[in-house]
Amino acid sequence: MAGLVAAVRQTSALVRDAPARLIHRVRHGDDHIRMDPANAVTIVMNLSESHSARCRLDGRAATTEPFVGAVTLVPPGSPAAFTLTGTANVLMMQVPWSSVRQVAETEGRDAARVEVRPRIAFDDPVLAHLLYAAAATPDGEVEPVEPVIVRLLAAHDTRHRAGVPALGGLTPNTLRRVRARVEASPEDPPSLDELATEAGLSMFHFAREFHRSTGSPPHRFILRRQLDRATMLLADRNMAVADVAAAAGFAHASHLARHLRRRTGLSPDAFRTRILP
């Protein structure tokens, strides 16, 4: 864990978890973070949208406007640097490379040829769900790391790419307009008909092409964005859960609690306690 610890010590991060844990809840202010190469895969998942980031990973530079659930992968031996503007809440997990190879061998792969791709601020709802589950593990218990490794091997191993991207889908400009329409009124999400009109398509054609572009049907994407907004608002511990639910577009607190539990396995109060820094 030397790489992760070194990175945290160079920042104003608040780490509440015991050092022995593989996953950490971290808060950064305006900061520059340098992560030295480590013999592990470092996974960083964003929990907030109140910041921007300039990143350099494995020689590649990018500027991102992070979204909740955005994941960055830093493979072993890859130097990484992040310059943050604003306050960022993240989950950071460092998985020993020896563990990755052990799981690869149990799956019948050539462990010596496993290689995880470096990636910056991408969307992987499955990996995000697994990180939430690991972060929610009670103190004193071992985090469920193997499911995280299985997902890394299935979706992010450069030598075993899972699946072939679907052809078709919405154009980038159309997809941006649709997403902006969803973001414009989180407390009153648009209907399928309104989104189809924004895209200039029939509802059937829009739903099909949106699924091809994002991997999710429109209603599931809208629900995810509502949950993303709720998880950010829950960081304000003075805000009642019922008010969080209303501001995120849920009918009531129980409605939010039901969907948050499906996504993270936690109630809103437990999410505040176990996930947020």
GROMACS .gro file of N, CA and C in nm, residues 58-200:
model
  429
   58ASP      N    1   0.013   0.735  -1.698
   58ASP     CA    2   0.089   0.655  -1.792
   58ASP      C    3   0.125   0.735  -1.917
   59GLY      N    4   0.160   0.864  -1.896
   59GLY     CA    5   0.201   0.950  -2.005
   59GLY      C    6   0.088   1.017  -2.080
   60ARG      N    7  -0.036   0.987  -2.045
   60ARG     CA    8  -0.152   1.045  -2.113
   60ARG      C    9  -0.216   1.151  -2.025
   61ALA      N   10  -0.243   1.269  -2.081
   61ALA     CA   11  -0.303   1.379  -2.006
   61ALA      C   12  -0.450   1.394  -2.043
   62ALA      N   13  -0.531   1.435  -1.945
   62ALA     CA   14  -0.673   1.457  -1.969
   62ALA      C   15  -0.727   1.554  -1.866
   63THR      N   16  -0.826   1.634  -1.906
   63THR     CA   17  -0.898   1.720  -1.814
   63THR      C   18  -1.040   1.668  -1.805
   64THR      N   19  -1.089   1.646  -1.684
   64THR     CA   20  -1.221   1.586  -1.667
   64THR      C   21  -1.307   1.670  -1.575
   65GLU      N   22  -1.438   1.661  -1.596
   65GLU     CA   23  -1.539   1.712  -1.503
   65GLU      C   24  -1.602   1.588  -1.442
   66PRO      N   25  -1.550   1.541  -1.329
   66PRO     CA   26  -1.590   1.409  -1.278
   66PRO      C   27  -1.739   1.401  -1.245
   67PHE      N   28  -1.793   1.282  -1.261
   67PHE     CA   29  -1.930   1.254  -1.223
   67PHE      C   30  -1.929   1.146  -1.116
   68VAL      N   31  -2.037   1.137  -1.041
   68VAL     CA   32  -2.046   1.037  -0.935
   68VAL      C   33  -2.039   0.897  -0.998
   69GLY      N   34  -1.953   0.814  -0.944
   69GLY     CA   35  -1.935   0.679  -0.997
   69GLY      C   36  -1.826   0.668  -1.099
   70ALA      N   37  -1.767   0.781  -1.143
   70ALA     CA   38  -1.657   0.776  -1.240
   70ALA      C   39  -1.538   0.704  -1.177
   71VAL      N   40  -1.480   0.611  -1.253
   71VAL     CA   41  -1.372   0.527  -1.202
   71VAL      C   42  -1.244   0.556  -1.281
   72THR      N   43  -1.133   0.564  -1.208
   72THR     CA   44  -1.000   0.575  -1.269
   72THR      C   45  -0.918   0.454  -1.226
   73LEU      N   46  -0.851   0.391  -1.323
   73LEU     CA   47  -0.767   0.274  -1.295
   73LEU      C   48  -0.620   0.311  -1.317
   74VAL      N   49  -0.538   0.285  -1.215
   74VAL     CA   50  -0.394   0.306  -1.224
   74VAL      C   51  -0.328   0.169  -1.213
   75PRO      N   52  -0.280   0.112  -1.323
   75PRO     CA   53  -0.218  -0.021  -1.320
   75PRO      C   54  -0.086  -0.020  -1.245
   76PRO      N   55  -0.036  -0.137  -1.209
   76PRO     CA   56   0.094  -0.144  -1.142
   76PRO      C   57   0.205  -0.088  -1.231
   77GLY      N   58   0.294  -0.010  -1.169
   77GLY     CA   59   0.405   0.046  -1.242
   77GLY      C   60   0.375   0.171  -1.320
   78SER      N   61   0.250   0.220  -1.313
   78SER     CA   62   0.212   0.338  -1.390
   78SER      C   63   0.211   0.462  -1.300
   79PRO      N   64   0.297   0.561  -1.326
   79PRO     CA   65   0.293   0.684  -1.248
   79PRO      C   66   0.167   0.763  -1.282
   80ALA      N   67   0.113   0.834  -1.183
   80ALA     CA   68  -0.008   0.912  -1.204
   80ALA      C   69  -0.001   1.040  -1.124
   81ALA      N   70  -0.058   1.148  -1.179
   81ALA     CA   71  -0.063   1.276  -1.110
   81ALA      C   72  -0.199   1.339  -1.137
   82PHE      N   73  -0.257   1.401  -1.034
   82PHE     CA   74  -0.388   1.463  -1.043
   82PHE      C   75  -0.383   1.602  -0.981
   83THR      N   76  -0.431   1.701  -1.053
   83THR     CA   77  -0.444   1.836  -0.999
   83THR      C   78  -0.592   1.866  -0.986
   84LEU      N   79  -0.638   1.885  -0.863
   84LEU     CA   80  -0.780   1.902  -0.835
   84LEU      C   81  -0.812   2.046  -0.803
   85THR      N   82  -0.924   2.094  -0.855
   85THR     CA   83  -0.977   2.226  -0.822
   85THR      C   84  -1.115   2.206  -0.761
   86GLY      N   85  -1.132   2.247  -0.637
   86GLY     CA   86  -1.257   2.222  -0.566
   86GLY      C   87  -1.242   2.104  -0.471
   87THR      N   88  -1.351   2.069  -0.406
   87THR     CA   89  -1.350   1.961  -0.307
   87THR      C   90  -1.395   1.831  -0.371
   88ALA      N   91  -1.316   1.727  -0.351
   88ALA     CA   92  -1.346   1.597  -0.411
   88ALA      C   93  -1.356   1.491  -0.301
   89ASN      N   94  -1.464   1.414  -0.305
   89ASN     CA   95  -1.479   1.296  -0.219
   89ASN      C   96  -1.461   1.172  -0.307
   90VAL      N   97  -1.376   1.081  -0.264
   90VAL     CA   98  -1.351   0.961  -0.345
   90VAL      C   99  -1.337   0.839  -0.256
   91LEU      N  100  -1.355   0.723  -0.317
   91LEU     CA  101  -1.313   0.596  -0.259
   91LEU      C  102  -1.187   0.553  -0.333
   92MET      N  103  -1.086   0.510  -0.257
   92MET     CA  104  -0.961   0.462  -0.317
   92MET      C  105  -0.935   0.321  -0.268
   93MET      N  106  -0.911   0.231  -0.362
   93MET     CA  107  -0.883   0.092  -0.328
   93MET      C  108  -0.757   0.048  -0.401
   94GLN      N  109  -0.668  -0.016  -0.329
   94GLN     CA  110  -0.547  -0.067  -0.391
   94GLN      C  111  -0.544  -0.219  -0.377
   95VAL      N  112  -0.547  -0.287  -0.491
   95VAL     CA  113  -0.555  -0.433  -0.496
   95VAL      C  114  -0.417  -0.489  -0.530
   96PRO      N  115  -0.357  -0.568  -0.441
   96PRO     CA  116  -0.224  -0.623  -0.470
   96PRO      C  117  -0.223  -0.701  -0.601
   97TRP      N  118  -0.118  -0.678  -0.682
   97TRP     CA  119  -0.109  -0.746  -0.810
   97TRP      C  120  -0.099  -0.897  -0.793
   98SER      N  121  -0.039  -0.942  -0.683
   98SER     CA  122  -0.031  -1.086  -0.657
   98SER      C  123  -0.170  -1.147  -0.644
   99SER      N  124  -0.264  -1.072  -0.586
   99SER     CA  125  -0.402  -1.121  -0.574
   99SER      C  126  -0.469  -1.128  -0.710
  100VAL      N  127  -0.442  -1.030  -0.795
  100VAL     CA  128  -0.498  -1.030  -0.931
  100VAL      C  129  -0.450  -1.154  -1.006
  101ARG      N  130  -0.323  -1.185  -0.995
  101ARG     CA  131  -0.268  -1.301  -1.065
  101ARG      C  132  -0.325  -1.432  -1.011
  102GLN      N  133  -0.346  -1.439  -0.880
  102GLN     CA  134  -0.404  -1.560  -0.822
  102GLN      C  135  -0.543  -1.586  -0.876
  103VAL      N  136  -0.626  -1.481  -0.882
  103VAL     CA  137  -0.761  -1.497  -0.935
  103VAL      C  138  -0.756  -1.532  -1.083
  104ALA      N  139  -0.663  -1.470  -1.158
  104ALA     CA  140  -0.649  -1.501  -1.300
  104ALA      C  141  -0.617  -1.649  -1.321
  105GLU      N  142  -0.532  -1.704  -1.237
  105GLU     CA  143  -0.497  -1.845  -1.249
  105GLU      C  144  -0.617  -1.935  -1.222
  106THR      N  145  -0.700  -1.898  -1.123
  106THR     CA  146  -0.818  -1.980  -1.093
  106THR      C  147  -0.918  -1.976  -1.209
  107GLU      N  148  -0.912  -1.872  -1.292
  107GLU     CA  149  -1.001  -1.861  -1.409
  107GLU      C  150  -0.938  -1.925  -1.533
  108GLY      N  151  -0.821  -1.985  -1.515
  108GLY     CA  152  -0.757  -2.050  -1.629
  108GLY      C  153  -0.685  -1.956  -1.723
  109ARG      N  154  -0.656  -1.834  -1.680
  109ARG     CA  155  -0.582  -1.739  -1.763
  109ARG      C  156  -0.432  -1.756  -1.741
  110ASP      N  157  -0.355  -1.702  -1.835
  110ASP     CA  158  -0.210  -1.696  -1.820
  110ASP      C  159  -0.181  -1.574  -1.733
  111ALA      N  160  -0.156  -1.596  -1.604
  111ALA     CA  161  -0.140  -1.485  -1.509
  111ALA      C  162  -0.027  -1.392  -1.549
  112ALA      N  163   0.077  -1.445  -1.614
  112ALA     CA  164   0.191  -1.363  -1.652
  112ALA      C  165   0.156  -1.263  -1.763
  113ARG      N  166   0.043  -1.286  -1.831
  113ARG     CA  167   0.005  -1.200  -1.943
  113ARG      C  168  -0.110  -1.107  -1.911
  114VAL      N  169  -0.158  -1.112  -1.788
  114VAL     CA  170  -0.268  -1.022  -1.748
  114VAL      C  171  -0.216  -0.879  -1.743
  115GLU      N  172  -0.295  -0.789  -1.795
  115GLU     CA  173  -0.254  -0.648  -1.800
  115GLU      C  174  -0.378  -0.560  -1.796
  116VAL      N  175  -0.389  -0.477  -1.693
  116VAL     CA  176  -0.505  -0.389  -1.677
  116VAL      C  177  -0.478  -0.257  -1.748
  117ARG      N  178  -0.577  -0.210  -1.822
  117ARG     CA  179  -0.562  -0.085  -1.896
  117ARG      C  180  -0.567   0.036  -1.804
  118PRO      N  181  -0.478   0.135  -1.820
  118PRO     CA  182  -0.495   0.262  -1.749
  118PRO      C  183  -0.613   0.338  -1.808
  119ARG      N  184  -0.701   0.385  -1.722
  119ARG     CA  185  -0.820   0.457  -1.772
  119ARG      C  186  -0.853   0.570  -1.675
  120ILE      N  187  -0.906   0.680  -1.729
  120ILE     CA  188  -0.936   0.798  -1.650
  120ILE      C  189  -1.085   0.828  -1.656
  121ALA      N  190  -1.150   0.837  -1.540
  121ALA     CA  191  -1.288   0.885  -1.525
  121ALA      C  192  -1.384   0.821  -1.626
  122PHE      N  193  -1.396   0.688  -1.622
  122PHE     CA  194  -1.489   0.618  -1.710
  122PHE      C  195  -1.604   0.561  -1.628
  123ASP      N  196  -1.704   0.513  -1.697
  123ASP     CA  197  -1.826   0.465  -1.633
  123ASP      C  198  -1.828   0.313  -1.632
  124ASP      N  199  -1.836   0.253  -1.514
  124ASP     CA  200  -1.850   0.108  -1.499
  124ASP      C  201  -1.942   0.084  -1.380
  125PRO      N  202  -2.073   0.081  -1.401
  125PRO     CA  203  -2.167   0.065  -1.289
  125PRO      C  204  -2.143  -0.063  -1.208
  126VAL      N  205  -2.099  -0.170  -1.272
  126VAL     CA  206  -2.075  -0.295  -1.200
  126VAL      C  207  -1.958  -0.278  -1.102
  127LEU      N  208  -1.849  -0.222  -1.150
  127LEU     CA  209  -1.734  -0.200  -1.062
  127LEU      C  210  -1.769  -0.102  -0.951
  128ALA      N  211  -1.847   0.002  -0.983
  128ALA     CA  212  -1.889   0.098  -0.880
  128ALA      C  213  -1.968   0.029  -0.770
  129HIS      N  214  -2.061  -0.059  -0.808
  129HIS     CA  215  -2.141  -0.132  -0.710
  129HIS      C  216  -2.050  -0.215  -0.618
  130LEU      N  217  -1.950  -0.280  -0.675
  130LEU     CA  218  -1.860  -0.363  -0.596
  130LEU      C  219  -1.775  -0.280  -0.501
  131LEU      N  220  -1.736  -0.160  -0.543
  131LEU     CA  221  -1.659  -0.072  -0.456
  131LEU      C  222  -1.744  -0.021  -0.340
  132TYR      N  223  -1.870   0.011  -0.368
  132TYR     CA  224  -1.961   0.049  -0.259
  132TYR      C  225  -1.970  -0.064  -0.157
  133ALA      N  226  -1.984  -0.187  -0.206
  133ALA     CA  227  -1.996  -0.302  -0.116
  133ALA      C  228  -1.870  -0.320  -0.033
  134ALA      N  229  -1.753  -0.300  -0.094
  134ALA     CA  230  -1.628  -0.314  -0.020
  134ALA      C  231  -1.616  -0.206   0.087
  135ALA      N  232  -1.655  -0.082   0.052
  135ALA     CA  233  -1.644   0.028   0.147
  135ALA      C  234  -1.741   0.011   0.264
  136ALA      N  235  -1.852  -0.059   0.240
  136ALA     CA  236  -1.952  -0.079   0.344
  136ALA      C  237  -1.918  -0.192   0.440
  137THR      N  238  -1.811  -0.266   0.413
  137THR     CA  239  -1.771  -0.377   0.499
  137THR      C  240  -1.742  -0.326   0.640
  138PRO      N  241  -1.801  -0.386   0.743
  138PRO     CA  242  -1.777  -0.339   0.880
  138PRO      C  243  -1.629  -0.345   0.917
  139ASP      N  244  -1.588  -0.254   1.003
  139ASP     CA  245  -1.450  -0.255   1.052
  139ASP      C  246  -1.418  -0.389   1.115
  140GLY      N  247  -1.298  -0.437   1.088
  140GLY     CA  248  -1.256  -0.565   1.144
  140GLY      C  249  -1.283  -0.682   1.052
  141GLU      N  250  -1.363  -0.661   0.946
  141GLU     CA  251  -1.390  -0.767   0.850
  141GLU      C  252  -1.312  -0.740   0.721
  142VAL      N  253  -1.281  -0.845   0.649
  142VAL     CA  254  -1.205  -0.833   0.525
  142VAL      C  255  -1.297  -0.791   0.411
  143GLU      N  256  -1.256  -0.690   0.338
  143GLU     CA  257  -1.336  -0.645   0.224
  143GLU      C  258  -1.345  -0.754   0.117
  144PRO      N  259  -1.460  -0.764   0.048
  144PRO     CA  260  -1.473  -0.861  -0.061
  144PRO      C  261  -1.396  -0.814  -0.184
  145VAL      N  262  -1.270  -0.856  -0.195
  145VAL     CA  263  -1.182  -0.809  -0.301
  145VAL      C  264  -1.197  -0.892  -0.428
  146GLU      N  265  -1.222  -1.022  -0.412
  146GLU     CA  266  -1.224  -1.109  -0.529
  146GLU      C  267  -1.326  -1.066  -0.635
  147PRO      N  268  -1.450  -1.026  -0.597
  147PRO     CA  269  -1.542  -0.981  -0.701
  147PRO      C  270  -1.489  -0.860  -0.778
  148VAL      N  271  -1.415  -0.771  -0.709
  148VAL     CA  272  -1.356  -0.656  -0.777
  148VAL      C  273  -1.253  -0.703  -0.880
  149ILE      N  274  -1.171  -0.801  -0.841
  149ILE     CA  275  -1.069  -0.852  -0.933
  149ILE      C  276  -1.134  -0.921  -1.053
  150VAL      N  277  -1.237  -0.999  -1.027
  150VAL     CA  278  -1.308  -1.068  -1.136
  150VAL      C  279  -1.359  -0.966  -1.237
  151ARG      N  280  -1.414  -0.854  -1.189
  151ARG     CA  281  -1.463  -0.750  -1.279
  151ARG      C  282  -1.348  -0.686  -1.356
  152LEU      N  283  -1.236  -0.660  -1.289
  152LEU     CA  284  -1.121  -0.604  -1.359
  152LEU      C  285  -1.075  -0.694  -1.472
  153LEU      N  286  -1.069  -0.824  -1.445
  153LEU     CA  287  -1.023  -0.919  -1.547
  153LEU      C  288  -1.123  -0.930  -1.661
  154ALA      N  289  -1.251  -0.925  -1.627
  154ALA     CA  290  -1.355  -0.943  -1.730
  154ALA      C  291  -1.367  -0.823  -1.822
  155ALA      N  292  -1.353  -0.702  -1.765
  155ALA     CA  293  -1.384  -0.582  -1.843
  155ALA      C  294  -1.264  -0.495  -1.876
  156HIS      N  295  -1.151  -0.513  -1.805
  156HIS     CA  296  -1.043  -0.417  -1.820
  156HIS      C  297  -0.906  -0.479  -1.842
  157ASP      N  298  -0.901  -0.608  -1.872
  157ASP     CA  299  -0.777  -0.674  -1.908
  157ASP      C  300  -0.752  -0.649  -2.056
  158THR      N  301  -0.638  -0.589  -2.089
  158THR     CA  302  -0.611  -0.554  -2.229
  158THR      C  303  -0.606  -0.677  -2.319
  159ARG      N  304  -0.576  -0.794  -2.264
  159ARG     CA  305  -0.560  -0.915  -2.345
  159ARG      C  306  -0.688  -0.999  -2.350
  160HIS      N  307  -0.787  -0.960  -2.273
  160HIS     CA  308  -0.914  -1.034  -2.273
  160HIS      C  309  -1.028  -0.934  -2.271
  161ARG      N  310  -1.041  -0.861  -2.380
  161ARG     CA  311  -1.148  -0.762  -2.389
  161ARG      C  312  -1.281  -0.833  -2.393
  162ALA      N  313  -1.372  -0.790  -2.303
  162ALA     CA  314  -1.503  -0.857  -2.294
  162ALA      C  315  -1.602  -0.791  -2.388
  163GLY      N  316  -1.648  -0.870  -2.486
  163GLY     CA  317  -1.754  -0.821  -2.572
  163GLY      C  318  -1.703  -0.728  -2.681
  164VAL      N  319  -1.790  -0.694  -2.773
  164VAL     CA  320  -1.759  -0.604  -2.883
  164VAL      C  321  -1.855  -0.487  -2.875
  165PRO      N  322  -1.806  -0.364  -2.882
  165PRO     CA  323  -1.897  -0.250  -2.875
  165PRO      C  324  -2.008  -0.259  -2.979
  166ALA      N  325  -2.126  -0.225  -2.936
  166ALA     CA  326  -2.240  -0.231  -3.027
  166ALA      C  327  -2.231  -0.122  -3.132
  167LEU      N  328  -2.273  -0.153  -3.254
  167LEU     CA  329  -2.277  -0.054  -3.360
  167LEU      C  330  -2.401   0.033  -3.344
  168GLY      N  331  -2.397   0.151  -3.403
  168GLY     CA  332  -2.512   0.239  -3.396
  168GLY      C  333  -2.508   0.325  -3.270
  169GLY      N  334  -2.625   0.368  -3.226
  169GLY     CA  335  -2.632   0.454  -3.109
  169GLY      C  336  -2.650   0.599  -3.147
  170LEU      N  337  -2.669   0.683  -3.046
  170LEU     CA  338  -2.687   0.827  -3.068
  170LEU      C  339  -2.554   0.892  -3.102
  171THR      N  340  -2.560   1.000  -3.177
  171THR     CA  341  -2.438   1.075  -3.204
  171THR      C  342  -2.390   1.140  -3.075
  172PRO      N  343  -2.260   1.170  -3.062
  172PRO     CA  344  -2.211   1.235  -2.939
  172PRO      C  345  -2.285   1.363  -2.904
  173ASN      N  346  -2.316   1.447  -3.005
  173ASN     CA  347  -2.387   1.572  -2.977
  173ASN      C  348  -2.527   1.546  -2.925
  174THR      N  349  -2.595   1.449  -2.985
  174THR     CA  350  -2.731   1.416  -2.939
  174THR      C  351  -2.727   1.361  -2.798
  175LEU      N  352  -2.630   1.273  -2.770
  175LEU     CA  353  -2.619   1.216  -2.637
  175LEU      C  354  -2.591   1.325  -2.534
  176ARG      N  355  -2.507   1.422  -2.567
  176ARG     CA  356  -2.479   1.532  -2.475
  176ARG      C  357  -2.604   1.613  -2.447
  177ARG      N  358  -2.685   1.638  -2.550
  177ARG     CA  359  -2.809   1.715  -2.530
  177ARG      C  360  -2.905   1.640  -2.440
  178VAL      N  361  -2.917   1.510  -2.462
  178VAL     CA  362  -3.008   1.429  -2.381
  178VAL      C  363  -2.962   1.427  -2.235
  179ARG      N  364  -2.833   1.408  -2.213
  179ARG     CA  365  -2.782   1.407  -2.076
  179ARG      C  366  -2.801   1.542  -2.009
  180ALA      N  367  -2.779   1.650  -2.085
  180ALA     CA  368  -2.799   1.784  -2.029
  180ALA      C  369  -2.945   1.805  -1.991
  181ARG      N  370  -3.036   1.748  -2.070
  181ARG     CA  371  -3.180   1.759  -2.038
  181ARG      C  372  -3.211   1.686  -1.908
  182VAL      N  373  -3.149   1.572  -1.886
  182VAL     CA  374  -3.169   1.498  -1.761
  182VAL      C  375  -3.112   1.576  -1.643
  183GLU      N  376  -2.993   1.637  -1.663
  183GLU     CA  377  -2.927   1.709  -1.554
  183GLU      C  378  -2.998   1.838  -1.519
  184ALA      N  379  -3.074   1.895  -1.615
  184ALA     CA  380  -3.133   2.027  -1.595
  184ALA      C  381  -3.238   2.030  -1.485
  185SER      N  382  -3.306   1.919  -1.460
  185SER     CA  383  -3.413   1.919  -1.360
  185SER      C  384  -3.415   1.786  -1.286
  186PRO      N  385  -3.316   1.761  -1.201
  186PRO     CA  386  -3.309   1.631  -1.132
  186PRO      C  387  -3.428   1.604  -1.042
  187GLU      N  388  -3.489   1.712  -0.989
  187GLU     CA  389  -3.605   1.693  -0.902
  187GLU      C  390  -3.732   1.663  -0.980
  188ASP      N  391  -3.729   1.685  -1.111
  188ASP     CA  392  -3.844   1.659  -1.197
  188ASP      C  393  -3.794   1.598  -1.327
  189PRO      N  394  -3.754   1.470  -1.325
  189PRO     CA  395  -3.689   1.409  -1.442
  189PRO      C  396  -3.780   1.408  -1.564
  190PRO      N  397  -3.723   1.425  -1.682
  190PRO     CA  398  -3.803   1.427  -1.805
  190PRO      C  399  -3.859   1.289  -1.839
  191SER      N  400  -3.967   1.289  -1.914
  191SER     CA  401  -4.028   1.164  -1.959
  191SER      C  402  -3.953   1.110  -2.080
  192LEU      N  403  -3.981   0.986  -2.113
  192LEU     CA  404  -3.920   0.926  -2.232
  192LEU      C  405  -3.958   1.005  -2.356
  193ASP      N  406  -4.082   1.050  -2.363
  193ASP     CA  407  -4.128   1.127  -2.478
  193ASP      C  408  -4.050   1.258  -2.491
  194GLU      N  409  -4.024   1.324  -2.377
  194GLU     CA  410  -3.949   1.451  -2.381
  194GLU      C  411  -3.805   1.428  -2.426
  195LEU      N  412  -3.745   1.320  -2.381
  195LEU     CA  413  -3.608   1.291  -2.423
  195LEU      C  414  -3.602   1.253  -2.571
  196ALA      N  415  -3.700   1.179  -2.616
  196ALA     CA  416  -3.705   1.142  -2.758
  196ALA      C  417  -3.720   1.267  -2.844
  197THR      N  418  -3.803   1.360  -2.798
  197THR     CA  419  -3.820   1.485  -2.872
  197THR      C  420  -3.689   1.564  -2.877
  198GLU      N  421  -3.617   1.567  -2.763
  198GLU     CA  422  -3.487   1.634  -2.758
  198GLU      C  423  -3.392   1.573  -2.860
  199ALA      N  424  -3.400   1.441  -2.878
  199ALA     CA  425  -3.311   1.372  -2.972
  199ALA      C  426  -3.364   1.376  -3.115
  200GLY      N  427  -3.489   1.417  -3.134
  200GLY     CA  428  -3.546   1.421  -3.267
  200GLY      C  429  -3.581   1.283  -3.322
   0.00000   0.00000   0.00000
